[in-house]
GROMACS .gro file of C-alpha atoms in nm:
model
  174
    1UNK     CA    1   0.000   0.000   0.000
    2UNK     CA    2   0.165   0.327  -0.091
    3UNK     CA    3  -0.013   0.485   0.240
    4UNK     CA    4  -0.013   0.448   0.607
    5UNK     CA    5  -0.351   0.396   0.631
    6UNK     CA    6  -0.544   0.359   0.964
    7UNK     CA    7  -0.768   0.007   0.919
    8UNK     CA    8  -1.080  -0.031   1.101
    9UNK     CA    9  -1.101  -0.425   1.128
   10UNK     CA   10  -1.448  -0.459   1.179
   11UNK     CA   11  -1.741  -0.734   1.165
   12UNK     CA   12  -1.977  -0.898   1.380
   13UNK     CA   13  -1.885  -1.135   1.695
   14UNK     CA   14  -1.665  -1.384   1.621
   15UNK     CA   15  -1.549  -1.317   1.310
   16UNK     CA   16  -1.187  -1.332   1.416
   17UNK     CA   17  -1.177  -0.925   1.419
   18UNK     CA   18  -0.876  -1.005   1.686
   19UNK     CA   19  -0.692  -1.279   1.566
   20UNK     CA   20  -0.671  -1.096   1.194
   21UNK     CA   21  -0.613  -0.749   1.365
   22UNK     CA   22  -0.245  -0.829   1.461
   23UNK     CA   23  -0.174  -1.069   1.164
   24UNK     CA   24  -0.283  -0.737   0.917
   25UNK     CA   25  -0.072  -0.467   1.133
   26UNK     CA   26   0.165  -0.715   1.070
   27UNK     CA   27   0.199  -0.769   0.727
   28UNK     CA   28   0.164  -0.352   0.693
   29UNK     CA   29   0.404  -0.271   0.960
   30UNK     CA   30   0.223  -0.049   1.148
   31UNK     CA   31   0.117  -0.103   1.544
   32UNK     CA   32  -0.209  -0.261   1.625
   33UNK     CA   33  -0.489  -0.190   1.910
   34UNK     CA   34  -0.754  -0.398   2.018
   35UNK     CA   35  -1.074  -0.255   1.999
   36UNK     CA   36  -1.262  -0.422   2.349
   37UNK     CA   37  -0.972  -0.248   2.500
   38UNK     CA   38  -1.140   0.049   2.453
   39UNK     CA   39  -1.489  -0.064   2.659
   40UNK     CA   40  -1.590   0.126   2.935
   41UNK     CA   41  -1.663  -0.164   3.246
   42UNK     CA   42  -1.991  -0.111   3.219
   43UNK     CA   43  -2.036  -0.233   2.858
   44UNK     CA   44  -1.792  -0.511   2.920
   45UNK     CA   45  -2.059  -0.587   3.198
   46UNK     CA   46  -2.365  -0.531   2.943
   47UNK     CA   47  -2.225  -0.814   2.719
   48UNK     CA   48  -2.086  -1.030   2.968
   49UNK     CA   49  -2.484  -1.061   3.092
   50UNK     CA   50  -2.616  -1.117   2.741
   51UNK     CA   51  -2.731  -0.816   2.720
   52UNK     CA   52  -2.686  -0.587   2.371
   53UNK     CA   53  -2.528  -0.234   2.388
   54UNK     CA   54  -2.700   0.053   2.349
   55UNK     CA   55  -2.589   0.354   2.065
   56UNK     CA   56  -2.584   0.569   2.394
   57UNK     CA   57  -2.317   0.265   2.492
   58UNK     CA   58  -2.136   0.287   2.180
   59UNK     CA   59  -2.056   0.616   2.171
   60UNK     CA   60  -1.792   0.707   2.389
   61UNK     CA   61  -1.644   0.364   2.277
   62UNK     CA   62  -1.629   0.431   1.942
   63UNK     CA   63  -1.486   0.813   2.046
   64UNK     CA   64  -1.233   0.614   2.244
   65UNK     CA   65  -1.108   0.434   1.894
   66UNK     CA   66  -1.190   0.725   1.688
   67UNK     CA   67  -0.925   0.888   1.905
   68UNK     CA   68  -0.644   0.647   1.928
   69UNK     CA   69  -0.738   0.642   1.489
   70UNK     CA   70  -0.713   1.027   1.485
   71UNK     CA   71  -0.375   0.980   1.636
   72UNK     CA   72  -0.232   0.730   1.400
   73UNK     CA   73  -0.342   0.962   1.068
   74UNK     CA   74  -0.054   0.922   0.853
   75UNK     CA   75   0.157   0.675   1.046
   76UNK     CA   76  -0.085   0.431   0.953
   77UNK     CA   77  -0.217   0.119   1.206
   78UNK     CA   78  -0.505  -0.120   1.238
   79UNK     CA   79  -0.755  -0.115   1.509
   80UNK     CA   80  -1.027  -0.371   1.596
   81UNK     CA   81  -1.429  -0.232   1.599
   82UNK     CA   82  -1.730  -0.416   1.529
   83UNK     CA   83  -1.844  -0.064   1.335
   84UNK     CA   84  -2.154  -0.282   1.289
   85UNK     CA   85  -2.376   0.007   1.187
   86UNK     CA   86  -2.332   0.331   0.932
   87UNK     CA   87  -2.344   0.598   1.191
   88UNK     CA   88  -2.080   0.391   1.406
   89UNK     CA   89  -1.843   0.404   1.074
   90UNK     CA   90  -1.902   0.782   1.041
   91UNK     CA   91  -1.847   0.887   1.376
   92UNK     CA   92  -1.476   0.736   1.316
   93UNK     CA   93  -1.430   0.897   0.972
   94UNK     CA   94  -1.551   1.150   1.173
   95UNK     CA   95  -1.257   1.113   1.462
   96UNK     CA   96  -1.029   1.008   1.165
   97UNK     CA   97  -1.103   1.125   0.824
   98UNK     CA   98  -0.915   0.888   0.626
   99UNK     CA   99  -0.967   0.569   0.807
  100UNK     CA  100  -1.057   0.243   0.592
  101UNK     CA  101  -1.236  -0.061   0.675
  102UNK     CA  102  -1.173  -0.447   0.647
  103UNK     CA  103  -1.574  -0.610   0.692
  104UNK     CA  104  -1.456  -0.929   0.816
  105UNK     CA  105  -1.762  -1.142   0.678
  106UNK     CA  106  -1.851  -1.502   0.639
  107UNK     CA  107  -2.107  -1.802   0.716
  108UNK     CA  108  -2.310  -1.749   1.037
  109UNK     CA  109  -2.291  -2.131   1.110
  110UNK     CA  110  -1.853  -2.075   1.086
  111UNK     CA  111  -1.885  -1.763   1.261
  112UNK     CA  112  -2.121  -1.907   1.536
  113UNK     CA  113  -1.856  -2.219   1.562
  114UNK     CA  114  -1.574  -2.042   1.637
  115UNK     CA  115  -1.713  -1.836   1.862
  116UNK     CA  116  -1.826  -2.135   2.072
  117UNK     CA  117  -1.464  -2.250   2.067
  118UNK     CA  118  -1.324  -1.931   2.237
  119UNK     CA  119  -1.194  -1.892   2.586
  120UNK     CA  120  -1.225  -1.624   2.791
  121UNK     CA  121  -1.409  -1.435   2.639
  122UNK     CA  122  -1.723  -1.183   2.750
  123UNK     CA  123  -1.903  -1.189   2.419
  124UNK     CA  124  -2.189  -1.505   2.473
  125UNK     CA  125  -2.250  -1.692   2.157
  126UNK     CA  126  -2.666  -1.559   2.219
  127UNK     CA  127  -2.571  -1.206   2.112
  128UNK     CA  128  -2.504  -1.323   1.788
  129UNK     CA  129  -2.841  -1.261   1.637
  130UNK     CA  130  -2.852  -0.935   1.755
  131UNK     CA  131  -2.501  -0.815   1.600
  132UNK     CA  132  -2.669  -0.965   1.241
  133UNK     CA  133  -2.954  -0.756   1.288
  134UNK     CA  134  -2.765  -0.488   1.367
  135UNK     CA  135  -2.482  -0.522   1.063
  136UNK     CA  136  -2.530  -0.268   0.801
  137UNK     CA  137  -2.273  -0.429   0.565
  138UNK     CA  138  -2.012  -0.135   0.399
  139UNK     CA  139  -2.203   0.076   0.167
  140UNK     CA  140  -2.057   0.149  -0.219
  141UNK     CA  141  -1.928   0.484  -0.108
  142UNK     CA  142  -1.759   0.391   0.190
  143UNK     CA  143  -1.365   0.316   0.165
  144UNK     CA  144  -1.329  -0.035   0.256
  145UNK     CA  145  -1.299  -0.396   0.175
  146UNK     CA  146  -1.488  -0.764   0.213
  147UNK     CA  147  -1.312  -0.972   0.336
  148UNK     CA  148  -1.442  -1.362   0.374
  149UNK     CA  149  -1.393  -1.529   0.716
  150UNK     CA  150  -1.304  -1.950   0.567
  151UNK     CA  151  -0.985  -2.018   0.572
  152UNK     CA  152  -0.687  -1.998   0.812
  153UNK     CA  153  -0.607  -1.669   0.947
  154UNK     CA  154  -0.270  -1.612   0.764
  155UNK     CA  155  -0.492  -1.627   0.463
  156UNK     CA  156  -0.743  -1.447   0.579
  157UNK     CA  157  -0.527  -1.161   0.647
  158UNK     CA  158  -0.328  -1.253   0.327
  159UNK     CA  159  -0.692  -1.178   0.138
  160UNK     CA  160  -0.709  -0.844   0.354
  161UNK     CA  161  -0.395  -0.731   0.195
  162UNK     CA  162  -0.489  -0.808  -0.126
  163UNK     CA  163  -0.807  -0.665  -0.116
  164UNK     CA  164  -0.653  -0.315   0.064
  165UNK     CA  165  -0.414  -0.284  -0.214
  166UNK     CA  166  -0.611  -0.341  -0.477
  167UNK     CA  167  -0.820  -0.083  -0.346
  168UNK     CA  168  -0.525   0.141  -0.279
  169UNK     CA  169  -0.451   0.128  -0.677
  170UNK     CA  170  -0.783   0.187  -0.752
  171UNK     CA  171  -0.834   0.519  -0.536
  172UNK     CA  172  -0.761   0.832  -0.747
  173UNK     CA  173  -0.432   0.970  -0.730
  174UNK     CA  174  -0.433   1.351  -0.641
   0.00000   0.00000   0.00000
């Protein structure tokens, strides 16, 4: 990629937005931030009990990564965030202006599987119907990527490269 770009790894629960995360900063060189790390205790909490967040939840969340993005404009690094819905994605552009996204997507049976076989971790398997409902996949104007969930993860985040440099090529020079 010919710019440090600041990557907004995002998808619903489970779709490895973690395990890629790293693996992508990787392969870019740039650093690499976890996006639950940026969860007030009280929505940690929220999930932990099965219950879904609220937008009035999300907010200083996603103001929390928006700010750690902000910070990383033109240094380029790749941050994890669900971003499930439009307005979620737009308060970071907001935050962050040139920010781009990798939708981690895939089967919900696969996505569902995996997230049964995780440890330790506060998201319950039940909220997975409500982070589909929520998902407003990216929409033709905003800068990002699909990227499918089968496979390993090195090729996952081997397709996430690919697809961020292809887009890359086809942004218009100025």
């Amino acid at each position: 990629m010919s710019t440090p770009h600041v990557v907004v790894v995002m998808g619903v629960a489970g779709t490895g937005k973690t395990t890629i995360g790293p693996l992508l900063a990787e392969r870019l060189g740039v650093p690499y931030a976890e996006g639950d790390d940026f969860h007030p205790e009280a929505n940690i909490a929220k999930m932990s009990a099965g219950t879904p967040l609220t937008d009035d939840d999300r907010w200083p969340w996603l103001d929390a990564i928006g700010g750690w993005a902000h910070g990383r404009a033109g240094l380029g690094g790749v941050v994890s965030s669900s971003a499930l819905k439009r307005s979620y994605r737009d308060r970071l552009r907001a935050a962050a202006p040139g920010v781009v996204f990798v939708h981690l997507t895939g089967d919900r049976k696969l996505i569902e599987d995996r997230m049964k076989a995780r440890q330790n971790h506060f998201m319950p398997t039940a909220l997975l119907d409500s982070q589909f409902a929520t998902l407003q996949p990216l929409a033709a104007d905003e800068a990002g990527v699909d990227v499918d969930v089968a496979g390993s993860p090195e090729e996952i985040a081997d397709r996430a490269v690919e697809a961020l440099t292809a887009l890359d090529s086809a942004a218009p020079q100025g």
